[in-house]
Short mmCIF file of C-alpha atoms in Angstrom, two decimals:
data_model
loop_
_atom_site.label_atom_id
_atom_site.label_comp_id
_atom_site.label_asym_id
_atom_site.label_seq_id
_atom_site.Cartn_x
_atom_site.Cartn_y
_atom_site.Cartn_z
CA MET A 293 -299.25 96.10 -175.12
CA PRO A 294 -296.39 93.85 -174.11
CA GLN A 295 -293.16 95.46 -173.30
CA HIS A 296 -290.30 94.95 -175.88
CA ILE A 297 -287.68 93.05 -174.44
CA PRO A 298 -284.28 93.60 -176.28
CA ASP A 299 -282.46 90.81 -177.75
CA PRO A 300 -279.17 90.34 -175.81
CA ALA A 301 -277.50 89.45 -179.45
CA ASP A 302 -278.20 93.11 -180.16
CA VAL A 303 -276.51 94.75 -177.29
CA PHE A 304 -272.96 95.00 -179.11
CA ALA A 305 -274.28 95.20 -182.40
CA TRP A 306 -273.30 98.60 -182.90
CA THR A 307 -269.72 97.31 -183.01
CA ASP A 308 -270.36 95.54 -186.24
CA ASP A 309 -270.84 98.94 -187.65
CA ALA A 310 -267.77 100.58 -186.24
CA GLU A 311 -265.86 97.43 -187.65
CA ARG A 312 -267.04 98.16 -191.40
CA SER A 313 -266.16 101.79 -190.93
CA ARG A 314 -262.73 100.92 -189.92
CA GLU A 315 -262.48 98.39 -192.84
CA ARG A 316 -263.40 101.04 -195.34
CA ALA A 317 -260.89 103.40 -193.73
CA GLY A 318 -257.97 100.83 -193.90
CA LEU A 319 -258.03 101.06 -190.12
CA VAL A 320 -258.31 97.63 -189.00
CA ARG A 321 -255.90 96.22 -186.50
CA THR A 322 -255.14 92.69 -185.78
CA LEU A 323 -253.20 90.56 -183.29
CA ARG A 324 -250.39 88.50 -184.92
CA PRO A 325 -248.95 86.10 -182.07
CA ARG A 326 -245.27 85.70 -182.95
CA PRO A 327 -243.60 82.43 -182.43
CA ALA A 328 -240.61 82.23 -179.91
CA SER A 329 -238.12 82.03 -182.79
CA SER A 330 -239.15 84.12 -185.78
CA PRO A 331 -237.33 84.12 -189.19
CA LEU A 332 -238.25 87.82 -189.52
CA LEU A 333 -235.54 90.61 -189.41
CA ASP A 334 -237.02 92.75 -186.67
CA LEU A 335 -237.34 96.49 -187.32
CA ALA A 336 -240.80 96.88 -185.59
CA SER A 337 -240.09 96.23 -181.89
CA ASN A 338 -238.97 98.69 -179.33
CA ASP A 339 -236.02 96.39 -178.40
CA TYR A 340 -233.33 99.44 -179.20
CA LEU A 341 -230.37 97.86 -177.80
CA GLY A 342 -231.20 94.07 -178.75
CA LEU A 343 -231.13 93.15 -174.93
CA THR A 344 -234.76 91.25 -174.59
CA ARG A 345 -232.67 88.12 -175.58
CA HIS A 346 -229.33 88.83 -174.16
CA PRO A 347 -228.21 86.13 -171.86
CA GLU A 348 -227.78 88.39 -168.90
CA THR A 349 -231.04 90.04 -169.14
CA VAL A 350 -232.90 86.38 -169.55
CA GLU A 351 -230.75 85.25 -166.53
CA GLY A 352 -231.54 88.27 -164.64
CA ALA A 353 -235.44 87.21 -165.25
CA ARG A 354 -234.79 83.65 -164.41
CA ALA A 355 -232.94 84.27 -161.28
CA ALA A 356 -235.56 86.79 -159.85
CA ALA A 357 -238.48 84.61 -160.61
CA ALA A 358 -236.68 81.55 -158.81
CA ARG A 359 -235.98 83.64 -155.94
CA TRP A 360 -239.09 85.73 -155.48
CA GLY A 361 -241.85 83.75 -157.35
CA ALA A 362 -243.67 84.50 -160.49
CA GLY A 363 -245.60 87.44 -159.33
CA ALA A 364 -245.37 90.34 -157.00
CA THR A 365 -248.23 89.01 -154.87
CA GLY A 366 -249.92 92.27 -154.31
CA SER A 367 -249.78 96.01 -154.65
CA ARG A 368 -246.47 97.88 -153.75
CA LEU A 369 -247.62 99.15 -150.51
CA VAL A 370 -249.12 95.71 -149.43
CA THR A 371 -246.74 92.93 -150.54
CA GLY A 372 -245.60 93.88 -153.63
CA THR A 373 -242.34 95.84 -153.10
CA THR A 374 -239.43 93.31 -152.74
CA GLU A 375 -235.59 94.18 -152.00
CA LEU A 376 -235.33 93.76 -155.79
CA HIS A 377 -237.67 96.51 -156.74
CA ALA A 378 -235.81 98.95 -154.11
CA GLU A 379 -232.64 98.03 -155.63
CA LEU A 380 -233.99 98.53 -159.22
CA GLU A 381 -235.29 102.00 -158.01
CA ARG A 382 -231.86 102.94 -156.47
CA GLU A 383 -229.94 102.01 -159.48
CA LEU A 384 -232.29 103.56 -162.11
CA ALA A 385 -232.33 106.94 -160.34
CA ALA A 386 -228.49 106.86 -159.78
CA PHE A 387 -227.65 105.89 -163.50
CA CYS A 388 -230.10 108.72 -164.87
CA GLY A 389 -228.93 111.08 -162.33
CA PHE A 390 -232.25 111.72 -160.29
CA GLU A 391 -232.60 111.69 -156.45
CA ALA A 392 -235.25 108.92 -156.33
CA ALA A 393 -237.37 106.69 -158.54
CA LEU A 394 -240.52 104.63 -158.16
CA VAL A 395 -241.13 101.55 -160.18
CA LEU A 396 -244.69 101.03 -161.70
CA SER A 397 -246.00 97.97 -163.77
CA SER A 398 -245.70 99.84 -167.06
CA GLY A 399 -244.75 103.23 -168.86
CA TYR A 400 -248.34 103.99 -169.28
CA ALA A 401 -249.22 103.76 -165.61
CA ALA A 402 -245.96 105.99 -164.85
CA ASN A 403 -247.27 108.65 -167.02
CA LEU A 404 -250.68 108.50 -165.53
CA ALA A 405 -249.14 108.38 -162.13
CA ALA A 406 -246.75 111.51 -162.55
CA VAL A 407 -249.55 113.77 -164.45
CA THR A 408 -252.44 112.97 -162.04
CA ALA A 409 -250.50 112.99 -158.80
CA LEU A 410 -248.84 116.22 -159.67
CA SER A 411 -251.84 118.34 -160.68
CA ASP A 412 -255.65 119.03 -159.53
CA ARG A 413 -258.30 120.92 -161.15
CA ASP A 414 -256.59 124.37 -160.42
CA THR A 415 -253.56 123.21 -162.09
CA MET A 416 -252.58 124.42 -165.53
CA VAL A 417 -251.00 121.64 -167.76
CA VAL A 418 -249.33 122.57 -170.99
CA SER A 419 -249.09 119.47 -173.29
CA ASP A 420 -246.94 119.01 -176.51
CA ALA A 421 -249.40 118.03 -179.42
CA GLY A 422 -247.00 115.14 -180.28
CA ASN A 423 -247.31 113.46 -176.77
CA HIS A 424 -247.98 109.76 -176.28
CA ALA A 425 -251.49 108.59 -175.70
CA SER A 426 -250.52 107.92 -172.03
CA ILE A 427 -250.01 111.44 -171.29
CA VAL A 428 -252.71 112.58 -173.16
CA ASP A 429 -254.84 110.28 -171.05
CA GLY A 430 -253.17 111.34 -167.68
CA CYS A 431 -253.90 114.91 -168.62
CA ARG A 432 -257.93 114.15 -169.08
CA LEU A 433 -257.61 112.12 -165.98
CA SER A 434 -256.22 115.01 -163.93
CA ARG A 435 -259.16 117.13 -164.49
CA ALA A 436 -256.59 119.71 -164.92
CA ARG A 437 -256.83 122.94 -167.31
CA THR A 438 -254.91 121.28 -170.21
CA GLU A 439 -253.86 123.44 -173.20
CA VAL A 440 -252.36 121.61 -176.11
CA ILE A 441 -249.89 123.42 -177.87
CA PRO A 442 -248.32 122.89 -181.20
CA HIS A 443 -245.57 120.39 -181.54
CA ALA A 444 -242.33 121.46 -180.05
CA ASP A 445 -243.37 125.00 -179.83
CA PRO A 446 -241.77 126.56 -176.72
CA ALA A 447 -242.87 130.17 -177.66
CA THR A 448 -246.71 129.06 -177.66
CA ALA A 449 -245.82 127.11 -174.21
CA ARG A 450 -244.68 130.48 -172.87
CA LYS A 451 -247.71 132.28 -173.83
CA ALA A 452 -250.13 129.45 -172.54
CA LEU A 453 -248.15 129.71 -168.94
CA ALA A 454 -248.23 133.36 -168.88
CA GLY A 455 -250.09 135.04 -166.07
CA HIS A 456 -251.35 131.59 -164.75
CA GLN A 457 -251.30 131.62 -160.98
CA GLY A 458 -250.88 128.28 -159.10
CA ARG A 459 -249.39 125.34 -159.99
CA ALA A 460 -248.41 124.28 -163.49
CA LEU A 461 -246.78 121.47 -165.50
CA LEU A 462 -245.40 121.35 -168.91
CA VAL A 463 -245.47 117.91 -170.31
CA SER A 464 -243.61 116.64 -173.25
CA ASP A 465 -242.10 113.19 -174.53
CA SER A 466 -238.15 113.53 -174.84
CA VAL A 467 -238.49 111.73 -178.24
CA PHE A 468 -241.58 111.52 -179.94
CA SER A 469 -242.36 108.04 -180.86
CA VAL A 470 -244.01 108.68 -184.31
CA ASP A 471 -241.37 110.80 -186.18
CA GLY A 472 -238.47 110.09 -184.00
CA ASP A 473 -237.81 113.69 -183.43
CA ALA A 474 -236.50 115.06 -179.93
CA ALA A 475 -238.22 117.69 -177.92
CA PRO A 476 -236.52 121.20 -177.33
CA LEU A 477 -236.10 120.23 -173.66
CA ALA A 478 -233.41 123.12 -172.73
CA GLU A 479 -236.32 125.50 -174.30
CA TYR A 480 -239.08 124.07 -172.53
CA ALA A 481 -236.99 124.02 -169.14
CA ALA A 482 -236.49 127.77 -169.68
CA VAL A 483 -239.88 128.44 -170.39
CA CYS A 484 -240.90 126.51 -167.11
CA ARG A 485 -238.62 128.53 -164.97
CA GLU A 486 -239.78 131.81 -166.32
CA SER A 487 -243.33 130.90 -164.73
CA GLY A 488 -242.42 128.53 -161.85
CA ALA A 489 -243.93 125.70 -163.76
CA ALA A 490 -242.72 121.96 -163.44
CA LEU A 491 -241.33 119.98 -166.32
CA VAL A 492 -242.25 116.52 -166.70
CA VAL A 493 -240.72 114.56 -169.42
CA ASP A 494 -241.36 110.93 -170.81
CA ASP A 495 -238.22 109.65 -171.69
CA ALA A 496 -239.39 106.33 -172.70
CA HIS A 497 -237.46 106.68 -176.05
CA GLY A 498 -234.53 108.53 -174.88
CA LEU A 499 -233.21 106.17 -171.97
CA GLY A 500 -230.32 103.76 -173.50
CA VAL A 501 -230.06 105.96 -176.64
CA LEU A 502 -229.46 109.37 -175.51
CA GLY A 503 -227.17 110.95 -173.26
CA GLU A 504 -223.73 109.83 -171.90
CA GLY A 505 -223.89 106.09 -172.13
CA GLY A 506 -227.68 105.82 -172.77
CA ARG A 507 -228.56 107.77 -169.43
CA GLY A 508 -231.29 109.75 -171.21
CA ALA A 509 -232.53 112.89 -173.07
CA LEU A 510 -232.62 114.76 -169.68
CA HIS A 511 -229.32 114.06 -168.78
CA ALA A 512 -227.97 114.84 -172.14
CA ALA A 513 -229.88 118.30 -171.64
CA GLY A 514 -228.21 118.82 -168.25
CA LEU A 515 -231.64 118.75 -166.37
CA ALA A 516 -231.28 115.20 -164.65
CA GLY A 517 -231.67 115.81 -161.19
CA ALA A 518 -232.90 119.28 -161.23
CA PRO A 519 -235.41 120.14 -158.35
CA ASP A 520 -238.10 121.11 -160.77
CA VAL A 521 -238.07 118.22 -163.26
CA VAL A 522 -239.50 114.75 -163.48
CA ALA A 523 -238.76 112.10 -165.64
CA THR A 524 -240.93 109.09 -166.64
CA LEU A 525 -239.84 105.89 -168.42
CA THR A 526 -240.17 102.59 -169.55
CA LEU A 527 -238.28 99.40 -168.94
CA SER A 528 -239.72 97.72 -172.05
CA LYS A 529 -237.63 99.37 -174.69
CA SER A 530 -233.98 99.63 -174.30
CA LEU A 531 -233.81 97.48 -171.16
CA GLY A 532 -235.61 95.04 -172.80
CA SER A 533 -237.94 94.15 -170.05
CA GLN A 534 -241.36 95.32 -168.82
CA GLY A 535 -242.56 98.07 -166.61
CA GLY A 536 -242.15 101.82 -166.01
CA ALA A 537 -240.65 104.25 -163.57
CA VAL A 538 -240.92 107.77 -162.35
CA LEU A 539 -237.79 109.68 -161.61
CA GLY A 540 -237.45 112.96 -159.58
CA PRO A 541 -236.82 114.54 -156.28
CA ALA A 542 -237.30 112.53 -153.37
CA ARG A 543 -240.19 114.44 -151.95
CA VAL A 544 -242.00 114.19 -155.49
CA ILE A 545 -241.54 110.21 -155.23
CA ARG A 546 -243.02 110.16 -151.68
CA HIS A 547 -245.92 112.14 -152.90
CA LEU A 548 -246.51 109.63 -155.67
CA VAL A 549 -246.32 106.84 -153.33
CA ASN A 550 -249.19 108.38 -151.30
CA THR A 551 -251.37 109.60 -153.83
CA ALA A 552 -250.80 107.97 -157.52
CA ARG A 553 -253.66 105.71 -158.09
CA THR A 554 -251.85 103.62 -160.59
CA PHE A 555 -249.17 102.92 -158.03
CA ILE A 556 -251.22 102.19 -155.10
CA PHE A 557 -254.07 100.33 -156.65
CA ASP A 558 -252.10 98.18 -159.09
CA THR A 559 -250.16 95.06 -158.42
CA GLY A 560 -246.24 95.72 -158.12
CA LEU A 561 -244.12 94.67 -161.08
CA ALA A 562 -243.27 90.86 -161.53
CA PRO A 563 -240.01 89.96 -160.07
CA ALA A 564 -238.82 88.71 -163.37
CA ALA A 565 -239.30 91.73 -165.00
CA ALA A 566 -237.60 93.77 -162.35
CA GLY A 567 -234.73 91.41 -162.68
CA ALA A 568 -234.35 91.57 -166.21
CA ALA A 569 -234.37 95.40 -166.22
CA LEU A 570 -231.60 95.52 -163.46
CA ALA A 571 -229.58 93.01 -165.56
CA SER A 572 -229.96 94.94 -168.76
CA LEU A 573 -229.25 98.34 -166.87
CA ARG A 574 -226.12 96.97 -165.37
CA LEU A 575 -225.02 95.79 -168.64
CA LEU A 576 -225.65 99.04 -170.29
CA ARG A 577 -223.74 100.73 -167.63
CA ARG A 578 -220.55 98.25 -168.33
CA GLU A 579 -221.21 98.96 -172.00
CA PRO A 580 -222.21 102.43 -172.66
CA GLU A 581 -221.06 102.16 -176.66
CA ARG A 582 -224.44 100.51 -177.12
CA ALA A 583 -226.16 103.87 -177.11
CA ALA A 584 -223.99 105.33 -179.60
CA ARG A 585 -224.42 102.11 -181.93
CA ALA A 586 -228.27 102.49 -181.88
CA ARG A 587 -227.95 106.16 -183.12
CA GLU A 588 -225.27 105.37 -185.48
CA VAL A 589 -227.78 102.39 -186.93
CA ALA A 590 -230.51 104.99 -187.19
CA ASP A 591 -228.36 107.48 -189.12
CA ARG A 592 -227.43 104.93 -191.73
CA LEU A 593 -231.02 103.64 -192.20
CA TYR A 594 -231.99 107.29 -192.79
CA ARG A 595 -229.27 108.35 -194.84
CA ARG A 596 -229.84 105.25 -197.22
CA LEU A 597 -233.73 105.43 -197.58
CA THR A 598 -233.64 109.17 -198.12
CA ALA A 599 -231.03 108.83 -200.88
CA SER A 600 -233.42 106.43 -202.69
CA GLY A 601 -236.05 109.05 -202.81
CA LEU A 602 -238.10 108.07 -199.84
CA THR A 603 -239.57 110.60 -197.26
CA ALA A 604 -238.23 110.06 -193.89
CA ALA A 605 -237.69 112.30 -190.83
CA ARG A 606 -234.27 112.74 -189.63
CA PRO A 607 -233.80 110.58 -186.30
CA ASP A 608 -232.79 112.31 -183.12
CA ALA A 609 -232.76 108.82 -181.49
CA ALA A 610 -233.59 105.24 -182.49
CA VAL A 611 -236.70 105.71 -184.58
CA VAL A 612 -236.74 106.01 -188.16
CA SER A 613 -240.20 107.20 -189.48
CA VAL A 614 -240.94 106.76 -193.57
CA ARG A 615 -243.70 108.28 -194.79
CA ALA A 616 -246.53 106.35 -196.91
CA PRO A 617 -249.07 107.66 -199.35
CA SER A 618 -252.04 106.41 -197.28
CA ALA A 619 -253.04 104.40 -194.57
CA ALA A 620 -253.91 101.55 -197.06
CA ALA A 621 -250.83 101.82 -198.60
CA ALA A 622 -248.83 101.92 -195.33
CA LEU A 623 -250.90 98.45 -194.21
CA ARG A 624 -249.91 96.98 -197.55
CA TRP A 625 -246.24 98.09 -197.36
CA ALA A 626 -245.77 96.59 -193.94
CA ALA A 627 -247.45 93.43 -195.19
CA ASP A 628 -245.32 93.07 -198.20
CA CYS A 629 -242.20 93.81 -196.29
CA ARG A 630 -243.42 91.16 -193.82
CA GLU A 631 -243.63 88.55 -196.55
CA ALA A 632 -240.19 89.48 -197.84
CA GLY A 633 -238.78 88.73 -194.43
CA LEU A 634 -238.64 91.98 -192.72
CA SER A 635 -241.13 93.14 -189.66
CA VAL A 636 -241.76 96.94 -189.71
CA GLY A 637 -244.18 99.14 -187.69
CA CYS A 638 -246.97 100.75 -189.42
CA PHE A 639 -248.41 103.69 -187.89
CA ARG A 640 -251.70 105.10 -189.12
CA PRO A 641 -254.61 107.27 -187.70
CA PRO A 642 -255.41 107.53 -184.95
CA SER A 643 -251.94 106.91 -183.60
CA VAL A 644 -250.49 109.77 -185.83
CA PRO A 645 -251.31 113.19 -184.85
CA ASP A 646 -250.91 114.80 -188.14
CA GLY A 647 -253.13 111.89 -189.90
CA ILE A 648 -250.18 110.99 -192.04
CA SER A 649 -249.60 107.27 -191.96
CA ARG A 650 -245.95 105.82 -191.83
CA LEU A 651 -243.63 102.73 -191.58
CA ARG A 652 -241.75 103.07 -188.29
CA LEU A 653 -238.41 101.49 -188.19
CA THR A 654 -236.53 100.47 -184.97
CA ALA A 655 -232.94 101.11 -185.46
CA ARG A 656 -231.61 98.39 -182.92
CA GLY A 657 -228.16 98.84 -181.90
CA ASP A 658 -227.59 95.01 -182.45
CA LEU A 659 -228.23 95.03 -186.29
CA THR A 660 -225.21 94.24 -188.47
CA GLY A 661 -224.13 95.84 -191.65
CA GLU A 662 -225.56 93.11 -193.69
CA GLU A 663 -229.02 93.27 -191.86
CA ILE A 664 -229.25 97.03 -192.42
CA THR A 665 -228.59 96.64 -196.21
CA ARG A 666 -231.21 93.88 -196.23
CA ALA A 667 -233.83 96.07 -194.51
CA VAL A 668 -233.30 98.93 -196.93
CA ASP A 669 -233.27 96.91 -200.07
CA THR A 670 -236.22 95.13 -198.83
CA ILE A 671 -238.27 98.40 -198.03
CA LEU A 672 -237.32 99.94 -201.40
CA ALA A 673 -238.43 96.90 -203.45
CA THR A 674 -241.68 96.99 -201.48
CA ALA A 675 -242.38 100.61 -201.72
CA PRO A 676 -245.90 101.49 -203.03
CA ALA A 677 -246.56 103.99 -206.00
CA GLY A 678 -246.27 107.69 -204.64
CA ALA A 679 -243.61 106.70 -201.83
CA THR A 680 -240.79 108.32 -203.42
CA ASP A 681 -240.25 111.66 -204.57
CA HIS A 682 -238.70 111.02 -208.00
#
């Protein structure tokens, strides 16, 4: 019998079935290219301090590109480290209160670097159930023994670490991106010190918002610079740029330079992004009140929305999360807000660990009182049936 030769057109036919399943579940995601200038009021981005378009941030990017070129030209260990990268690392470490810093191409890469380089098959990794996907992937790639504990549960973390011999890490976000709640960092640190474990904290949503002048959640908790603590962060939120970093003891940073695959084998951060981040960092250092303003806006949004009957998590930083009746309702709600001139985030499974869909609002520190009122009125006017508790 003649051998059957598969039709090349059928190789990815299975993706059509997957797409239909997503459509039935209301989980289809689409890309929406935005124009350079949008009429929408932005409560969807992670531009917490409104610095992405700040003249000093933009000039930092322009000047860096003009001096160093459009790209880093190679990996950090070959040609991709410029004097600008080193300057940014020094100032990041000093601002956040750590001994040293290492800049990578994204916050995602920073989490992969920290978790994988500080663990191996014999390491115990305890991970909070609310952690970002980059931490989850770091745990998987590390091949360490990983135990996922209930969200913000130091008691279970203590039980997981009890009796373990050898290296151990407790890994957590500082502020969780879904509900905007803060991790119990002091309690997690105490648990780690009882068992000799390291504490690794992703401070992506804390930098620029929490701590003295926006120095981050670890600084606020008195843990910045501790010999057993490592922080990761992103340059793409409060600093309005792009990239990530790992901060910690100098010996840890030296170890990452030699072992972290997402650092060694990736092209260095583009000079323009490094220049923009450095300009924003210096602006924040000069204007520390920006951090408090972001928290104030979050509190005002939360109070006004919940007073009107919506269910929202009390924000510990600059994320305000508003629950929706279903994934489909959340998607429709976000679309209706958009049609009314307001851009909001929409979180649905699998992005939400508890399966509850939400609108996610960014309490940008540069929002005016009029814009806050407009945002609240729009969200209330477009709320689907079942979104309010009265």
